[in-house]
Coordinates of N, CA and C in Angstrom, one line a residue:
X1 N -96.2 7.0 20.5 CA -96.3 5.6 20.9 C -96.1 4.7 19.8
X2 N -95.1 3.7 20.0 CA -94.6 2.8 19.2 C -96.4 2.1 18.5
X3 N -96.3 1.9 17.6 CA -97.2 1.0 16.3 C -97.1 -0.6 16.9
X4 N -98.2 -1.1 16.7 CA -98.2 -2.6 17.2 C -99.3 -3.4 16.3
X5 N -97.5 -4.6 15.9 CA -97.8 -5.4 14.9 C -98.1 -7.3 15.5
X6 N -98.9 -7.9 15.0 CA -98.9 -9.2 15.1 C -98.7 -10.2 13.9
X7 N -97.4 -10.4 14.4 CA -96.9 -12.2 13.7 C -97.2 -12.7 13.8
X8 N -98.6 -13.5 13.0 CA -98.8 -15.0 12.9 C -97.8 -16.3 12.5
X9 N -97.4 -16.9 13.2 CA -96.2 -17.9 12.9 C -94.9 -17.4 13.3
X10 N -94.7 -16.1 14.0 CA -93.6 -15.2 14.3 C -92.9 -15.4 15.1
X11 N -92.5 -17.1 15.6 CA -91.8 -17.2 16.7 C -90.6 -18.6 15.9
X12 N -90.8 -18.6 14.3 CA -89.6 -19.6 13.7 C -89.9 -19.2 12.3
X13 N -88.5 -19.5 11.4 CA -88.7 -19.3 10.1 C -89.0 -17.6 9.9
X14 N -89.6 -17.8 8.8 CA -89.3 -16.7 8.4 C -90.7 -15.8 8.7
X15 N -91.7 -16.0 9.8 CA -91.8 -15.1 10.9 C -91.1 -14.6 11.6
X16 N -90.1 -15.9 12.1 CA -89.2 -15.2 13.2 C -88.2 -13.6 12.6
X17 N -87.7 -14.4 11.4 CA -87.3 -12.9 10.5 C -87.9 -11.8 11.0
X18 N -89.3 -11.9 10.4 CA -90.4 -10.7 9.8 C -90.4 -10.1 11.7
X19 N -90.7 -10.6 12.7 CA -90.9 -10.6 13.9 C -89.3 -9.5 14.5
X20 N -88.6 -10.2 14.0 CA -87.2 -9.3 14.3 C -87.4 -8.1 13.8
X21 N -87.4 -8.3 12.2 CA -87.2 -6.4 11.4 C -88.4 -5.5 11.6
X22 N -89.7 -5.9 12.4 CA -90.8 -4.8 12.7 C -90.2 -4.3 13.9
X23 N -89.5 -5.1 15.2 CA -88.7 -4.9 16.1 C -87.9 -3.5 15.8
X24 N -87.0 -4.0 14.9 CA -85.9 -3.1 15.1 C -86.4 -2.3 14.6
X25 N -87.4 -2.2 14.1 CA -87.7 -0.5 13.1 C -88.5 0.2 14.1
X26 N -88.8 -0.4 15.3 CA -89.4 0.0 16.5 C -91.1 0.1 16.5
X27 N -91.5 -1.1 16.3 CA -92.4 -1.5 16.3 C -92.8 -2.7 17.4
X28 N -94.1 -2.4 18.1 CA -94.1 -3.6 19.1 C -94.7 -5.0 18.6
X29 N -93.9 -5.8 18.9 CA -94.4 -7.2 18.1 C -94.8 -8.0 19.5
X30 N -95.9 -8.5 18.4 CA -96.4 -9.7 19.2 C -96.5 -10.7 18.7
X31 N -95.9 -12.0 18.6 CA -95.3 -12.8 17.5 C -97.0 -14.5 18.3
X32 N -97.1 -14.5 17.5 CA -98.2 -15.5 17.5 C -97.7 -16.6 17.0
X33 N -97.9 -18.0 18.3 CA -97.7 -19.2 17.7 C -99.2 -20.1 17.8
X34 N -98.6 -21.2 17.9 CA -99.5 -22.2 17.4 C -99.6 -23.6 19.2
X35 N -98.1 -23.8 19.2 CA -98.2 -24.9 19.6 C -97.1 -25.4 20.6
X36 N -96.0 -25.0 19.7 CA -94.6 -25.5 20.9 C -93.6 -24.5 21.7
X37 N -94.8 -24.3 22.7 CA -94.6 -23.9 24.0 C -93.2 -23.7 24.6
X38 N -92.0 -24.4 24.4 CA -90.8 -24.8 24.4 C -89.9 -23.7 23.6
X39 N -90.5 -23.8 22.3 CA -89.4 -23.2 21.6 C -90.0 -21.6 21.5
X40 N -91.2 -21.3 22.0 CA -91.7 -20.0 21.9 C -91.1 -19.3 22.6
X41 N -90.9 -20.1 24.2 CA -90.7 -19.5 25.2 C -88.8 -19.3 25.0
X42 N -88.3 -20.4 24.7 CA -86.7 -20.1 24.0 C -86.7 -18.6 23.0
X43 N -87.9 -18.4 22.1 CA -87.7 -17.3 21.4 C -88.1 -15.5 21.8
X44 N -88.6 -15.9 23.1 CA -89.1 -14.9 23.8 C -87.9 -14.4 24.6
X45 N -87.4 -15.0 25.1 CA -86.2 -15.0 26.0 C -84.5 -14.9 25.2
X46 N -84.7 -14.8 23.9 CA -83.6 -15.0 22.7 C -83.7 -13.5 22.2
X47 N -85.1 -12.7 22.2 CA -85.4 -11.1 21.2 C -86.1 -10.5 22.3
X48 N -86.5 -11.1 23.4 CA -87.4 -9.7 24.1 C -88.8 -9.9 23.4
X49 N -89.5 -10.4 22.4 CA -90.5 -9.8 22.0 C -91.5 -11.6 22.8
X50 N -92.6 -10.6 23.4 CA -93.4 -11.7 23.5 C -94.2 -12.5 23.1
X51 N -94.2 -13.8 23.0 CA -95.1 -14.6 22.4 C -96.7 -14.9 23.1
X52 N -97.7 -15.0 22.1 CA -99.0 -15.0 22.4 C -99.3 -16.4 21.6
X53 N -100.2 -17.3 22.3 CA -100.5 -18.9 21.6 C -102.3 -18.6 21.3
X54 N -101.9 -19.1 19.7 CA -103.8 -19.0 19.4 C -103.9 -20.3 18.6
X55 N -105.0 -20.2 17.7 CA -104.9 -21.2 16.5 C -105.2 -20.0 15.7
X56 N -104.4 -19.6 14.5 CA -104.9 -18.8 13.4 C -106.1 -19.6 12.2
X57 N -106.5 -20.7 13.0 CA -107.6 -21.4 12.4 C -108.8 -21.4 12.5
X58 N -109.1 -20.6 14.1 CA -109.9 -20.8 14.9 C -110.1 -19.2 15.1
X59 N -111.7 -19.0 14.6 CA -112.0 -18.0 14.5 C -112.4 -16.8 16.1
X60 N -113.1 -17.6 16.9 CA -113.0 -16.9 18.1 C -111.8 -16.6 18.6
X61 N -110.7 -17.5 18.2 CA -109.6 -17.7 19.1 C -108.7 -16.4 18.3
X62 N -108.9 -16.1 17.0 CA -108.1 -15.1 16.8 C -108.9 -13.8 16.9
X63 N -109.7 -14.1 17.7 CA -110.7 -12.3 18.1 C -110.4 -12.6 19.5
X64 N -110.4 -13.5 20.2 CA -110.0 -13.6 21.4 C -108.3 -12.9 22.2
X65 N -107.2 -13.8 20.6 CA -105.8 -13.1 21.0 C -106.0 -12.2 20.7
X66 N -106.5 -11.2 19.6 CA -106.5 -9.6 19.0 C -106.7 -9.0 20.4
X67 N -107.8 -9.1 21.1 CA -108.4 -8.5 22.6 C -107.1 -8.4 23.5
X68 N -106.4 -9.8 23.6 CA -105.3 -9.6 24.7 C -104.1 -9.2 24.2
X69 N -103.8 -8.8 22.9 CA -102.6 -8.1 22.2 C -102.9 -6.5 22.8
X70 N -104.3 -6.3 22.5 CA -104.4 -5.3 22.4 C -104.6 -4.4 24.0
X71 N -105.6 -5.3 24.6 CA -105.4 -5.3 26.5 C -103.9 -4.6 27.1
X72 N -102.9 -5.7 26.2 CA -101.9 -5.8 27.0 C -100.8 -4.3 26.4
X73 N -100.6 -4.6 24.6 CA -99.8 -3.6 24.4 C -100.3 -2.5 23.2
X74 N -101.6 -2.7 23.0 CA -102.5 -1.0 22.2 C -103.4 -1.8 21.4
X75 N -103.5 -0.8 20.6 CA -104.5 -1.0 19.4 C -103.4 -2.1 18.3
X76 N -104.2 -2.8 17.6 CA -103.2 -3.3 16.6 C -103.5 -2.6 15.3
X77 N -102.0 -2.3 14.3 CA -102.1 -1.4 13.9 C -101.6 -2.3 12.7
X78 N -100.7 -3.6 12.4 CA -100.0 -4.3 11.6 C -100.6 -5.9 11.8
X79 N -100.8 -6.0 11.2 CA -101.1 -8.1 10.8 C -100.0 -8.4 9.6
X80 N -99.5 -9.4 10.1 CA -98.8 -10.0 9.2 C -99.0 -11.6 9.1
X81 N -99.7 -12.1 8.2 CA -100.0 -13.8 7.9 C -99.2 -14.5 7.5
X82 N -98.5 -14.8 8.6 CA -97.6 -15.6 7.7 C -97.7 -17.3 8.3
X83 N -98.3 -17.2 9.5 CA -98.6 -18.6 9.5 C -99.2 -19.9 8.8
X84 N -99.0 -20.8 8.2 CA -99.2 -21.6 7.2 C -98.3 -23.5 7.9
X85 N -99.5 -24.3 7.4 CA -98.9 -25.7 7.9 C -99.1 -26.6 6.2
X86 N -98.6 -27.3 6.1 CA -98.1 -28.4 5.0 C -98.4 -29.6 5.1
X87 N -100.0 -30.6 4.0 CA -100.1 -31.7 4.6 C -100.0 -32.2 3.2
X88 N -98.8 -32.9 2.4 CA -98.7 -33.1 0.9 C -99.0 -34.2 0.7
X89 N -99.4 -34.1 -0.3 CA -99.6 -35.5 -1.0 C -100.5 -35.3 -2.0
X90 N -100.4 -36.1 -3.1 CA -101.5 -36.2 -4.5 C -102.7 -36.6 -4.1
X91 N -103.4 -36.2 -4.7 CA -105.1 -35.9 -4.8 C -105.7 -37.3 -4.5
X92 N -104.8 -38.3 -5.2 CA -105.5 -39.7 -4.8 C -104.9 -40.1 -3.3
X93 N -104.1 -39.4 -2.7 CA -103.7 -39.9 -1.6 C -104.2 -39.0 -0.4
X94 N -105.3 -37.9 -0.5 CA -105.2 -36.6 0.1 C -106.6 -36.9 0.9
X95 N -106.3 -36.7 2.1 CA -107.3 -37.0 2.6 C -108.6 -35.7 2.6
X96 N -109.7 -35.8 3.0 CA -110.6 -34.7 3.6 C -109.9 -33.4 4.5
X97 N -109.4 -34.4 5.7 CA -108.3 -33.7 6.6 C -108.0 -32.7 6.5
X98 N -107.1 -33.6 5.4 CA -105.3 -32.8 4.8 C -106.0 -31.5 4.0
X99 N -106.9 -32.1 2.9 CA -107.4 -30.8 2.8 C -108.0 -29.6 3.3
X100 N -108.5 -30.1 4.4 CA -109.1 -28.9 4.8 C -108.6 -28.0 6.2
X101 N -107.6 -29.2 6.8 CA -106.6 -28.6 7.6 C -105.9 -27.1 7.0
X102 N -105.0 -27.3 6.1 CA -104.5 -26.5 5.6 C -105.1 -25.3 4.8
X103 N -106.2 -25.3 3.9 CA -107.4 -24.5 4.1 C -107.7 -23.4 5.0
X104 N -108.1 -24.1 6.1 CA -108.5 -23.6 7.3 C -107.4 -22.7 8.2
X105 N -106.1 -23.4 8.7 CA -105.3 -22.2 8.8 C -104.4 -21.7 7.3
X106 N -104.2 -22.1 6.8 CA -103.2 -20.7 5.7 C -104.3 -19.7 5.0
X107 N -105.6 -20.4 4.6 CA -106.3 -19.2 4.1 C -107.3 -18.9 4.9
X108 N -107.8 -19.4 5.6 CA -109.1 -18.9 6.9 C -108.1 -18.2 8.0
X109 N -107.1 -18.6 8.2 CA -106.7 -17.7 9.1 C -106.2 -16.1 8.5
X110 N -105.8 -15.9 7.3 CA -106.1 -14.3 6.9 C -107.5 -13.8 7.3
X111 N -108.6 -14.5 7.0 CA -109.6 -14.0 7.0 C -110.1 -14.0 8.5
X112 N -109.6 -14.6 9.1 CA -110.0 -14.7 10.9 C -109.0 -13.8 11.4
X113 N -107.9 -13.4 11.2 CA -107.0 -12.2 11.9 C -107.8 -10.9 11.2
X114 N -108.1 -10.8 9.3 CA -108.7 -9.7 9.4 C -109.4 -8.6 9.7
X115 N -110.0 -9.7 10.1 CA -111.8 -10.0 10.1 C -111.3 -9.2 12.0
X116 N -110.8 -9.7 12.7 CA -110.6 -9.4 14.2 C -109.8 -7.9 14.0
X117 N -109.0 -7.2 13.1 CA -108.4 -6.2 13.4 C -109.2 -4.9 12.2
X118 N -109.5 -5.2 11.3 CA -110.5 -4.4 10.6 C -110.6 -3.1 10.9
X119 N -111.8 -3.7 11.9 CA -112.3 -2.6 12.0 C -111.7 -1.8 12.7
X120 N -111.0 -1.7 13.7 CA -110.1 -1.2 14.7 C -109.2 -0.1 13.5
X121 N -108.7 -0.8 12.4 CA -107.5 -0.1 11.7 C -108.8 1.1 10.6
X122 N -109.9 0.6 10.4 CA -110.7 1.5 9.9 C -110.8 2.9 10.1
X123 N -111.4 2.7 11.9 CA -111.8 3.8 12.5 C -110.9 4.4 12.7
X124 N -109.1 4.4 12.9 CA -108.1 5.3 13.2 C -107.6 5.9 11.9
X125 N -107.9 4.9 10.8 CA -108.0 5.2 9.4 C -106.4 4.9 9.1
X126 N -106.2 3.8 9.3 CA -104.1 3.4 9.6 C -104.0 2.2 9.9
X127 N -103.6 1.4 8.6 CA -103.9 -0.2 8.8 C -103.0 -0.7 7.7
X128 N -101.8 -2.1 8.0 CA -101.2 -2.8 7.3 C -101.6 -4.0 7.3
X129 N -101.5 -4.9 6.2 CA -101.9 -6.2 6.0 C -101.4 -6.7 5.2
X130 N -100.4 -7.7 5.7 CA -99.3 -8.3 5.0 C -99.7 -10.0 4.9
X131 N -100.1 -10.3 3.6 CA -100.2 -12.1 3.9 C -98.9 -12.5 2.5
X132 N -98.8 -13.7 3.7 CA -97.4 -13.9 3.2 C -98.5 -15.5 2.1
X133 N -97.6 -15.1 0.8 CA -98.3 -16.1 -0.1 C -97.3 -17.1 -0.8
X134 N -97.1 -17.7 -1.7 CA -96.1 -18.7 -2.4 C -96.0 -18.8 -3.7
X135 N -94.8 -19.3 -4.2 CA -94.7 -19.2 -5.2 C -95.4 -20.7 -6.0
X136 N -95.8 -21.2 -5.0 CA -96.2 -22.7 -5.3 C -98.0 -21.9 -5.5
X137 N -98.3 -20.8 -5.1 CA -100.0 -20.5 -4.9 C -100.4 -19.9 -6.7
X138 N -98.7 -19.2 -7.1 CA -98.9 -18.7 -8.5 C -98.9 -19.7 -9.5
X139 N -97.8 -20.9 -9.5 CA -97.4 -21.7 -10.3 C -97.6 -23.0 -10.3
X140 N -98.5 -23.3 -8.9 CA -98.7 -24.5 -8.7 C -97.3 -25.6 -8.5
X141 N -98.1 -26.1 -7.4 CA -96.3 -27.9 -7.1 C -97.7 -29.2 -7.1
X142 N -96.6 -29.9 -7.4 CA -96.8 -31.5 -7.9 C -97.3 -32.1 -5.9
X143 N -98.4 -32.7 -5.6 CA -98.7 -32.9 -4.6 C -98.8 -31.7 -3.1
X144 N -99.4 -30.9 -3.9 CA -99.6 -29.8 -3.3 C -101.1 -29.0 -3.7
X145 N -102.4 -29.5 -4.1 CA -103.0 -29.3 -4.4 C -104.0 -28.1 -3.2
X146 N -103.7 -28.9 -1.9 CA -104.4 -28.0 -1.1 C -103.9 -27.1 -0.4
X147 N -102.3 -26.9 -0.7 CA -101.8 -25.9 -0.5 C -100.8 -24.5 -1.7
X148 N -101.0 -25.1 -2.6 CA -101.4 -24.2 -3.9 C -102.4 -23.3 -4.0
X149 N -103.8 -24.0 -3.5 CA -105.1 -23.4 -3.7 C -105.4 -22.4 -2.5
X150 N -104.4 -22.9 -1.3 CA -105.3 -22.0 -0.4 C -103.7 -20.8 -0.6
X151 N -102.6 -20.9 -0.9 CA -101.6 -19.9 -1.6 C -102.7 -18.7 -2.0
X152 N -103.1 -19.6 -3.2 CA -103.6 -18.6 -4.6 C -104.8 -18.2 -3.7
X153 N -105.3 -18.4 -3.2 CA -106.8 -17.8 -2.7 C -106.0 -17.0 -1.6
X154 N -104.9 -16.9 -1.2 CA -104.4 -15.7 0.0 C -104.0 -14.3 -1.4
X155 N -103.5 -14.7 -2.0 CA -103.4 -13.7 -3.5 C -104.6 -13.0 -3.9
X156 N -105.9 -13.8 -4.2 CA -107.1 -13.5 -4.6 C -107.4 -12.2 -3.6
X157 N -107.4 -12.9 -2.0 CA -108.2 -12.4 -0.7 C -107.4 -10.7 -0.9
X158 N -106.2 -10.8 -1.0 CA -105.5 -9.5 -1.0 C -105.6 -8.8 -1.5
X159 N -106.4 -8.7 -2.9 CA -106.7 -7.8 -4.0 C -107.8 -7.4 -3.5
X160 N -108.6 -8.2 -2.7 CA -110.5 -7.7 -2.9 C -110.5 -7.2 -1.7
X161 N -109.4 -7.2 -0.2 CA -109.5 -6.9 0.9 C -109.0 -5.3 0.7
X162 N -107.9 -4.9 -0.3 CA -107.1 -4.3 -0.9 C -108.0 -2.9 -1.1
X163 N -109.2 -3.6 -2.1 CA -110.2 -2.5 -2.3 C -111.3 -2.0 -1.1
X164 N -111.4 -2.6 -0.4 CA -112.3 -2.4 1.3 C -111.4 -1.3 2.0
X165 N -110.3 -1.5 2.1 CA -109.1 -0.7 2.6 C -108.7 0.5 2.5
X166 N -108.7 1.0 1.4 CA -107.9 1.7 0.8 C -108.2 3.0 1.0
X167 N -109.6 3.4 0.9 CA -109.9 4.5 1.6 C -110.4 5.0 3.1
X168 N -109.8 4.1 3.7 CA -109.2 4.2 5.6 C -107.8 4.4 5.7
X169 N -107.2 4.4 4.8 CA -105.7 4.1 5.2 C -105.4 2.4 5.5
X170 N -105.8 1.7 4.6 CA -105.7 0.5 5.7 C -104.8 -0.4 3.7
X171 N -103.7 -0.3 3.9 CA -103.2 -1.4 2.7 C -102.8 -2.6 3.0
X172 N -103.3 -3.4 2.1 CA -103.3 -5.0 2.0 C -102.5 -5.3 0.8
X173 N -101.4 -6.2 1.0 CA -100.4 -6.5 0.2 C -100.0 -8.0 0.9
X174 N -99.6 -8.6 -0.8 CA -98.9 -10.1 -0.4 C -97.8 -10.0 -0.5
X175 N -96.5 -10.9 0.2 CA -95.4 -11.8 -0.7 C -95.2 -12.7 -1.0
X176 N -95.1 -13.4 -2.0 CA -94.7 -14.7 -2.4 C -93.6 -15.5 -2.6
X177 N -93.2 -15.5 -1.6 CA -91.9 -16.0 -1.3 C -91.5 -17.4 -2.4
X178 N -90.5 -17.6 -2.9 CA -90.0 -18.8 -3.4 C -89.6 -19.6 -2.6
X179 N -88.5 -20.5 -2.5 CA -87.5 -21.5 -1.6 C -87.0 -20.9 -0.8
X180 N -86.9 -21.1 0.4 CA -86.4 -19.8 1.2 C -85.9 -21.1 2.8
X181 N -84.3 -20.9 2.8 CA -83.5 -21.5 3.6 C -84.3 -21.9 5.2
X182 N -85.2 -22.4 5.3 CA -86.1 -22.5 6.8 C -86.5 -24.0 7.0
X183 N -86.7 -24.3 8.0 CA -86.6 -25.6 8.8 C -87.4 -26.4 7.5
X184 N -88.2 -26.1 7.1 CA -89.6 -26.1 6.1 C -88.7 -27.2 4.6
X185 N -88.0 -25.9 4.9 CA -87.2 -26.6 3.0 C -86.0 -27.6 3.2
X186 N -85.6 -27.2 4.8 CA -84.3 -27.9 5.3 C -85.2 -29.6 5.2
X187 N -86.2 -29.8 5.2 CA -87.0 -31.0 5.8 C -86.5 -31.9 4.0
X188 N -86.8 -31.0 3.2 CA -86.7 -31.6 1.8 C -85.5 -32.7 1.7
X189 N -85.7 -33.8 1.0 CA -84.5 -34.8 0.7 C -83.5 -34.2 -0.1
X190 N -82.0 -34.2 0.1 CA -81.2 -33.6 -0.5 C -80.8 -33.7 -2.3
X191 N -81.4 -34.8 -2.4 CA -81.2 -34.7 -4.2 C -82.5 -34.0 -4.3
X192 N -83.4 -34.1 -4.0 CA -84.8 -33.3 -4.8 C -84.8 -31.2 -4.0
X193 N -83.9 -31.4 -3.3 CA -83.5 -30.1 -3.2 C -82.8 -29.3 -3.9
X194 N -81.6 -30.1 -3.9 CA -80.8 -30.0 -5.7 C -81.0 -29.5 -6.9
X195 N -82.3 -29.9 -6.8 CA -82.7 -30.0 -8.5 C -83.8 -29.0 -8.6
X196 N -84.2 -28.3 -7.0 CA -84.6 -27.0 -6.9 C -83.8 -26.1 -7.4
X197 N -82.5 -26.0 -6.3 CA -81.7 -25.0 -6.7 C -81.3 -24.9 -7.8
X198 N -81.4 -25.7 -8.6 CA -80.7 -25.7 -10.2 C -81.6 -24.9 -10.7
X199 N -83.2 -24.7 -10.6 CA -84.4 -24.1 -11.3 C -84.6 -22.8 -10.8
X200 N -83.2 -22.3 -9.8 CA -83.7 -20.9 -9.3 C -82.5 -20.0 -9.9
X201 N -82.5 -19.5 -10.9 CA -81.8 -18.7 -11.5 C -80.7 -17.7 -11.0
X202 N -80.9 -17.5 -9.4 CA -79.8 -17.0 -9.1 C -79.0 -18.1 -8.3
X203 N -79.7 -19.2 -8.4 CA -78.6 -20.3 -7.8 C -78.4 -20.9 -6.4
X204 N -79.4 -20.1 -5.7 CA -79.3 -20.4 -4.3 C -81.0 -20.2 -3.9
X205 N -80.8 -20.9 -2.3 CA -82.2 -20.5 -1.7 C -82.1 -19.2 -1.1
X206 N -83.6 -18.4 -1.0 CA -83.5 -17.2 -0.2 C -83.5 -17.7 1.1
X207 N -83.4 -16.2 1.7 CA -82.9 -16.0 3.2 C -84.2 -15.4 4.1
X208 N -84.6 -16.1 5.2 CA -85.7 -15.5 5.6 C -85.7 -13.7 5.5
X209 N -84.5 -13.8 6.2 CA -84.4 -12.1 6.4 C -84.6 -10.8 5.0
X210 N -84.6 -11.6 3.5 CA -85.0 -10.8 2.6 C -86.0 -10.8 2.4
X211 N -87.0 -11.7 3.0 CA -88.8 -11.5 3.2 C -88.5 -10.8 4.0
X212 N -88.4 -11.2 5.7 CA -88.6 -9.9 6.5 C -88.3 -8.3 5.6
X213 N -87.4 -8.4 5.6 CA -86.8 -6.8 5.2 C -88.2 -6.2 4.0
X214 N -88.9 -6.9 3.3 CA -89.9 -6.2 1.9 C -90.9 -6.4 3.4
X215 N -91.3 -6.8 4.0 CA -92.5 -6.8 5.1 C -92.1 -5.8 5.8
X216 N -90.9 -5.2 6.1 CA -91.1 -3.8 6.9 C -91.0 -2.9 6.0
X217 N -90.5 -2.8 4.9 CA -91.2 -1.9 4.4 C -92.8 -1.6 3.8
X218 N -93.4 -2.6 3.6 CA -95.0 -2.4 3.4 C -95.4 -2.2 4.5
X219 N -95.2 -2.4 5.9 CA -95.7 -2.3 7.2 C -95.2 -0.7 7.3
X220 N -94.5 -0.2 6.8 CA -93.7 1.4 7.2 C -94.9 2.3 6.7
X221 N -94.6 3.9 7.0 CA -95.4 4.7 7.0 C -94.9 5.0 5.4
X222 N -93.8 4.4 4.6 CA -93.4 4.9 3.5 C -94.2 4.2 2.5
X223 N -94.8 2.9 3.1 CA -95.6 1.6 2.3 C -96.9 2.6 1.6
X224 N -97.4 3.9 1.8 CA -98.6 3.9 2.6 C -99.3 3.7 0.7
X225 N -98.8 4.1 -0.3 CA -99.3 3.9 -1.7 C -99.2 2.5 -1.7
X226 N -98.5 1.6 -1.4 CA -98.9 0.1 -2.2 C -99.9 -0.8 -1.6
X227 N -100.8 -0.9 -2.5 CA -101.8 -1.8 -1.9 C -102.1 -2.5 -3.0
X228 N -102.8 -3.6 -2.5 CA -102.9 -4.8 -3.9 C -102.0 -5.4 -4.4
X229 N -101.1 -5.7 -4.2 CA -99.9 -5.6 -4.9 C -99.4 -7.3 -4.1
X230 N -98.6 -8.4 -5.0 CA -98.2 -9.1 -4.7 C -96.4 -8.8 -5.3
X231 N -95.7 -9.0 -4.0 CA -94.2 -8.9 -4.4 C -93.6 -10.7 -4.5
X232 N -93.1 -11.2 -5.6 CA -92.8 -12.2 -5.5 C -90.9 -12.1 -5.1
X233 N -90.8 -12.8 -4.5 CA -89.7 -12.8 -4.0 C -88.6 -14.3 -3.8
X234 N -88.4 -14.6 -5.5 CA -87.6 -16.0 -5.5 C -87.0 -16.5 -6.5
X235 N -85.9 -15.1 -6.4 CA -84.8 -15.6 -7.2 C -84.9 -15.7 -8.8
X236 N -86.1 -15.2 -9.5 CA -86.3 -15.3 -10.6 C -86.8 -16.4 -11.0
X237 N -87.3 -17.8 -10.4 CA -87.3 -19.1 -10.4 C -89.1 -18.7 -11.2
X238 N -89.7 -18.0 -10.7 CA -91.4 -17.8 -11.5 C -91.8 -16.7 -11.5
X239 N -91.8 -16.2 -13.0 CA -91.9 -14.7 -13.3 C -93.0 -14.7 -14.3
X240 N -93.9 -13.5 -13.7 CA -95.1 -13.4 -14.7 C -95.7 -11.7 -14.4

């Protein structure tokens, strides 16, 4: 019986990636959105794989989707976090909100999907945990204070979840993606995009699909030694 993974964010960008390559390696996805109903349903009908709507913010709600993923197609065996929203601006300009919006789903929602599949991956003793992190959470960006911090605390969460894990079979691992070609960076103004690419040493933005491709391998049965581990993945642009 095929393994069954949930994409948080898995129905655009570079979920939608990560959502493809668990696919093909024959894995059942259940790609988790948020909100636009429209383009879910376009992406359900574009791969076969079905979309489930929660808030990865909202703690009942993601014990509530875990129950109907699992109702519908097994035990869940893979989490992948990659859902994350963007509310920028400098500290004097930053509301309560803004902070704690983004908070709440990029780094509460690791802890609200974990928290719902845990124990389940404990007891069979066979558990992946992929939270997708940034290169902005290592190195910090200029008006991005509360989405740096909740980056770096998905980094933190990964090492300490990492050690809970490890003797169930259950590995927790980040990526930290750099600049990566998605609606997200397409939004950026074209000279201050520029002057990105200039600071990324191989010269270009990455491709969703070379995140996905490092997420199915740590989701594989070949991942099963790396845990703890953050893979940064961007072009050389922040190396430590």
């Amino acid at each position: 019986m095929a393994r069954v993974a949930v994409v948080t964010g898995g129905t655009r960008g570079i979920g939608e990636a990560i959502s493809l390559a668990l696919n093909e390696a024959g894995i059942t996805v259940a790609a988790n959105y948020a909100g636009n109903d429209e383009k879910a349903a376009a992406f359900t009908e574009r791969t076969g794989i079905k979309a489930y709507k929660w808030d990865v913010g909202d703690f009942d709600g993601c014990a509530a989707g875990v129950a109907q993923v699992e109702a519908e197609l097994g035990p869940v065996d893979i989490v992948v976090n990659n859902a994350g929203i963007t509310r920028d601006g400098t500290i004097l300009k930053m509301t309560r909100d803004m902070w704690e919006d983004v908070i709440r789903i990029n780094l509460g929602g690791c802890f609200n999907m974990a928290h719902a599949v845990f124990p389940g991956m404990r007891t069979r003793k066979w558990g992946r945990i992929v939270n997708i992190g940034s290169i902005n959470g290592q190195a910090g960006q200029y008006g991005q204070v509360n989405y740096a911090a909740a980056k770096s605390g998905i980094h933190g969460f990964t090492k300490a979840l990492a050690q809970e894990g490890a003797r169930f079979g259950v590995t927790v691992n980040a990526i930290a993606p750099g600049y990566i070609d998605t609606d997200m960076v397409a939004a950026v103004p074209a000279d201050v995009l520029e002057k990105i690419v200039a600071k990324i040493p191989v010269g270009r933005l990455g491709q969703a699909h070379e995140i996905a491709r490092a997420v199915a391998f740590l989701c594989a049965e070949e991942g099963g030694f790396v845990t703890g581990s953050t893979l940064s993945i961007n072009g050389g642009q922040h190396m430590y």
